[in-house]
Short mmCIF file of C-alpha atoms in Angstrom, two decimals:
data_model
loop_
_atom_site.label_atom_id
_atom_site.label_comp_id
_atom_site.label_asym_id
_atom_site.label_seq_id
_atom_site.Cartn_x
_atom_site.Cartn_y
_atom_site.Cartn_z
CA MET A 1 78.74 68.00 86.77
CA HIS A 2 77.43 67.87 90.31
CA LYS A 3 78.61 66.82 93.98
CA GLY A 4 82.57 66.07 92.74
CA ASN A 5 85.29 64.63 94.99
CA ASN A 6 88.67 65.78 95.03
CA THR A 7 89.85 63.07 93.03
CA LYS A 8 87.85 64.27 90.10
CA ALA A 9 88.90 67.71 90.84
CA MET A 10 92.52 66.33 90.16
CA SER A 11 91.46 64.24 87.26
CA LEU A 12 89.81 67.03 85.31
CA ALA A 13 93.07 69.68 86.06
CA ILE A 14 95.46 66.99 84.72
CA ALA A 15 93.58 66.10 81.68
CA PHE A 16 92.98 70.16 80.90
CA PHE A 17 96.85 70.32 81.44
CA LYS A 18 97.61 67.33 78.91
CA GLY A 19 94.82 68.21 77.19
CA ASN A 20 96.44 71.46 75.68
CA VAL A 21 99.97 71.37 77.17
CA THR A 22 101.58 74.18 74.77
CA LEU A 23 98.49 76.42 76.31
CA SER A 24 99.36 75.48 79.43
CA LEU A 25 103.22 76.09 79.53
CA ILE A 26 102.46 79.89 77.61
CA ALA A 27 99.90 80.66 79.88
CA THR A 28 102.65 79.65 82.80
CA GLY A 29 105.23 81.77 80.97
CA VAL A 30 103.17 84.61 80.94
CA LEU A 31 102.54 84.73 84.38
CA ILE A 32 106.07 83.96 85.36
CA GLY A 33 106.75 87.17 83.14
CA VAL A 34 103.91 89.18 84.61
CA ALA A 35 104.94 88.29 88.04
CA LEU A 36 108.54 89.80 87.53
CA LEU A 37 106.89 92.76 85.98
CA GLN A 38 106.55 93.47 89.32
CA PHE A 39 110.22 94.40 90.89
CA VAL A 40 110.23 96.73 88.01
CA PRO A 41 110.27 100.75 89.90
CA ILE A 42 107.21 102.40 88.97
CA VAL A 43 105.13 100.41 86.98
CA GLY A 44 105.68 97.49 89.21
CA VAL A 45 102.78 98.48 91.61
CA PHE A 46 100.39 97.89 87.90
CA PHE A 47 101.54 94.65 87.49
CA LEU A 48 101.30 93.52 90.64
CA PHE A 49 97.51 93.77 90.41
CA VAL A 50 97.52 92.29 87.17
CA TYR A 51 99.20 88.94 88.24
CA PRO A 52 95.94 88.02 90.69
CA VAL A 53 93.71 89.18 87.93
CA LEU A 54 94.69 87.04 85.43
CA ALA A 55 95.52 83.79 87.51
CA PHE A 56 91.92 84.22 88.68
CA ALA A 57 90.58 84.73 84.89
CA ILE A 58 92.08 81.19 84.61
CA GLN A 59 90.46 79.30 87.21
CA VAL A 60 87.35 81.28 85.77
CA TYR A 61 87.81 79.28 83.15
CA VAL A 62 88.83 76.14 84.09
CA GLY A 63 85.87 76.00 86.59
CA ARG A 64 83.12 77.22 84.03
CA LEU A 65 84.54 73.95 82.13
CA THR A 66 84.08 72.06 84.91
CA ALA A 67 80.97 72.83 85.36
CA ASP A 68 80.12 71.98 81.91
CA VAL A 69 82.21 68.84 80.70
CA THR A 70 80.83 65.31 80.88
CA ASP A 71 84.19 63.68 82.16
CA GLU A 72 88.15 63.98 81.53
CA ASP A 73 87.92 63.23 77.49
CA ASP A 74 85.14 65.91 77.33
CA MET A 75 87.57 68.42 79.73
CA ALA A 76 90.61 67.57 77.49
CA GLU A 77 88.31 68.21 74.23
CA ARG A 78 87.72 71.48 75.37
CA ALA A 79 91.12 72.38 76.65
CA ALA A 80 92.38 71.69 72.90
CA GLU A 81 90.18 73.68 71.15
CA SER A 82 91.50 76.50 73.81
CA THR A 83 93.14 79.63 73.11
CA LEU A 84 95.28 81.79 75.41
CA GLY A 85 92.92 84.63 74.27
CA ASP A 86 90.40 82.21 75.76
CA LEU A 87 92.64 81.46 78.89
CA PHE A 88 93.29 85.29 80.21
CA LEU A 89 90.25 87.25 78.30
CA LYS A 90 87.29 85.27 78.16
CA HIS A 91 85.52 85.84 81.78
CA ILE A 92 88.42 88.86 82.68
CA ASP A 93 84.87 91.26 83.74
CA VAL A 94 84.25 87.80 86.43
CA ALA A 95 88.09 87.98 87.30
CA VAL A 96 88.22 91.73 87.83
CA GLY A 97 85.21 91.67 89.81
CA GLY A 98 85.45 88.82 92.23
CA PHE A 99 89.78 90.03 92.62
CA LEU A 100 88.10 93.30 93.70
CA GLY A 101 85.16 92.57 95.74
CA PHE A 102 88.19 89.68 97.70
CA PHE A 103 90.77 92.37 97.91
CA LEU A 104 88.34 94.60 99.44
CA ILE A 105 87.37 92.32 102.23
CA PHE A 106 90.86 91.51 103.18
CA PHE A 107 92.23 94.76 103.11
CA THR A 108 89.59 95.24 105.76
CA LEU A 109 90.19 92.59 107.46
CA GLY A 110 93.84 93.06 107.47
CA MET A 111 93.29 96.67 108.86
CA ILE A 112 91.45 95.24 111.54
CA PHE A 113 94.15 92.64 112.60
CA PHE A 114 96.62 95.41 112.86
CA LEU A 115 94.20 97.97 114.79
CA LEU A 116 93.61 95.16 117.45
CA LEU A 117 97.08 93.83 117.51
CA GLY A 118 99.75 96.30 115.54
CA THR A 119 99.57 99.22 118.72
CA SER A 120 101.14 96.88 121.18
CA VAL A 121 102.63 94.11 119.49
CA ASP A 122 106.14 93.65 117.92
CA PHE A 123 105.40 92.98 114.20
CA ALA A 124 108.68 94.92 113.47
CA ALA A 125 110.15 91.57 114.95
CA LEU A 126 109.21 89.49 111.93
CA SER A 127 110.63 91.85 109.81
CA ARG A 128 114.02 91.36 111.69
CA ASN A 129 113.18 87.64 111.76
CA ASP A 130 113.18 87.58 115.39
CA ALA A 131 110.31 85.11 116.32
CA GLN A 132 111.04 85.22 120.09
CA ALA A 133 110.95 89.12 120.48
CA PHE A 134 107.56 88.72 119.25
CA VAL A 135 106.18 85.77 120.56
CA VAL A 136 107.19 87.12 123.83
CA SER A 137 105.46 91.15 122.66
CA LEU A 138 101.87 88.77 122.14
CA PHE A 139 102.88 87.14 125.82
CA THR A 140 103.27 90.45 127.59
CA THR A 141 100.69 92.96 126.13
CA GLY A 142 97.85 89.77 126.92
CA ASN A 143 96.93 89.74 123.01
CA LEU A 144 97.59 86.24 122.74
CA ILE A 145 93.99 85.46 123.32
CA THR A 146 92.86 87.90 120.54
CA LEU A 147 95.23 86.58 118.24
CA ALA A 148 93.73 83.05 118.86
CA VAL A 149 90.36 84.32 118.38
CA LEU A 150 91.25 85.79 114.80
CA LEU A 151 93.08 82.87 113.89
CA VAL A 152 90.17 81.11 113.95
CA VAL A 153 87.79 83.52 112.02
CA GLY A 154 90.20 83.38 109.19
CA THR A 155 90.43 79.03 109.81
CA PHE A 156 86.81 79.59 109.15
CA LEU A 157 86.55 82.29 106.48
CA GLY A 158 89.20 79.83 104.90
CA TYR A 159 86.72 77.20 105.02
CA VAL A 160 83.72 79.15 103.50
CA PHE A 161 86.03 80.58 100.75
CA PRO A 162 86.26 77.58 98.33
CA GLY A 163 81.95 77.83 98.65
CA VAL A 164 81.85 81.20 97.67
CA MET A 165 84.80 81.34 94.62
CA GLY A 166 82.36 78.67 93.02
CA GLU A 167 79.63 81.27 93.10
CA VAL A 168 82.33 83.53 91.89
CA ILE A 169 83.38 81.94 89.24
CA LEU A 170 79.98 81.22 87.94
CA ALA A 171 79.00 84.58 88.24
CA ASP A 172 77.43 86.48 84.67
CA ASP A 173 79.50 89.50 85.08
CA PHE A 174 81.54 91.82 86.69
CA ALA A 175 79.01 93.71 88.89
CA ALA A 176 77.34 89.97 90.26
CA ALA A 177 80.95 88.91 90.68
CA PHE A 178 81.78 91.69 92.47
CA LYS A 179 78.87 91.34 94.56
CA LYS A 180 79.38 87.09 95.37
CA SER A 181 82.47 87.75 96.79
CA PHE A 182 81.13 89.55 99.83
CA LEU A 183 79.09 86.34 100.41
CA LEU A 184 82.44 85.58 102.28
CA LEU A 185 80.72 87.19 104.95
CA SER A 186 77.31 86.08 105.12
CA PRO A 187 76.19 84.12 107.96
CA LYS A 188 73.08 83.18 105.83
CA PHE A 189 75.48 81.55 103.24
CA TRP A 190 77.50 80.31 106.27
CA LYS A 191 75.02 77.84 107.13
CA ARG A 192 74.71 76.56 104.03
CA THR A 193 78.31 75.20 104.63
CA PHE A 194 77.40 73.32 107.74
CA ASN A 195 76.79 69.83 105.85
CA GLY A 196 79.06 66.81 105.52
CA THR A 197 79.77 66.45 101.67
CA TYR A 198 80.62 70.32 102.28
CA PHE A 199 82.67 69.57 104.77
CA VAL A 200 84.42 66.22 103.58
CA LEU A 201 85.45 67.86 99.90
CA VAL A 202 86.81 71.38 101.65
CA LEU A 203 89.14 69.35 104.49
CA VAL A 204 91.07 66.92 102.13
CA TRP A 205 90.83 70.08 99.53
CA SER A 206 92.86 71.72 102.11
CA LEU A 207 95.37 68.62 102.97
CA ILE A 208 96.11 68.76 99.78
CA VAL A 209 96.92 71.98 99.50
CA MET A 210 99.36 72.22 102.36
CA ALA A 211 100.94 69.06 101.13
CA VAL A 212 101.43 69.95 97.69
CA SER A 213 102.67 73.72 98.72
CA PHE A 214 105.31 72.21 101.07
CA VAL A 215 106.53 70.23 97.95
CA ILE A 216 106.46 73.30 95.72
CA SER A 217 108.56 75.06 98.46
CA VAL A 218 110.49 72.44 98.94
CA LEU A 219 111.10 72.13 94.57
CA GLY A 220 111.41 76.08 94.57
CA SER A 221 114.52 76.15 96.51
CA SER A 222 116.56 74.64 93.91
CA ILE A 223 117.54 76.04 90.43
CA ILE A 224 116.95 72.73 89.05
CA LEU A 225 113.81 71.79 89.78
CA LEU A 226 112.22 75.24 89.82
CA PRO A 227 110.08 74.27 86.65
CA VAL A 228 108.47 71.92 87.93
CA ALA A 229 107.59 74.08 90.70
CA LEU A 230 106.17 75.97 88.89
CA VAL A 231 104.26 73.72 86.90
CA LEU A 232 102.92 72.20 89.99
CA VAL A 233 102.05 76.09 90.95
CA TYR A 234 99.30 76.22 87.97
CA LEU A 235 98.00 72.55 88.08
CA LEU A 236 97.41 73.38 91.91
CA SER A 237 95.66 76.49 90.59
CA LEU A 238 93.67 74.07 87.68
CA TYR A 239 92.99 71.83 90.49
CA ASN A 240 91.37 74.57 92.41
CA ALA A 241 89.14 75.97 90.15
CA SER A 242 87.72 72.56 90.00
CA VAL A 243 86.98 71.88 93.50
CA TYR A 244 85.60 75.10 93.78
CA ILE A 245 82.93 74.12 91.44
CA PHE A 246 82.42 71.13 93.73
CA ALA A 247 82.43 73.40 96.95
CA HIS A 248 79.45 75.15 95.21
CA ASP A 249 77.29 71.66 93.71
CA ALA A 250 77.60 70.80 97.45
CA LEU A 251 75.52 73.68 98.68
CA GLU A 252 73.01 73.11 96.87
#
């Protein structure tokens, strides 16, 4: 499947979910359980890394199906044949490699961010929910321009990210996935994203993600509607997986 769009990605996500509702609900339950284990003293640190790897593994599995299936019916059939082991473990090496690469990249970028701003900006004000003090510190220290530049850089990396994720999802193994993640910092790769098909795909995707994330945050504030919010989180991850593959195809 090539040159897909957001509508197709959404249809494939729904098809996978409906093709094996039991699998999807169990997978959601597993992720919730792992997320809760993050709060357990000492061992919680371990599950802090397990959760994103398992979530990544699901996207790798569904993304690869997106690249292979012919239509929604085919996706539903493949979902019906899938097991929990397939979902979490079939491509776990790729998930670990991609996660480790992105972790190193964003950890390094985060450190640079705080080195540039942390010595003079009152980040502690954010922990006190004192937004006014934080904004004042930005203006008085003259770092507002630096922050603006960093936000622009972050936005651009977010634009490139779907294409990189497509490369990682289709990687052959741990080493390849780890290496592919660093395409996020490659000017040569950036140039490939400067085309209309990719731009429209990512622009619409970003708007949909923002809208759905808002709905999830609203639903998640209610205990009664929380299960619906959690299912939407899972569906959003399936949708993202398909978009990443289409983003990859748009670069070819």
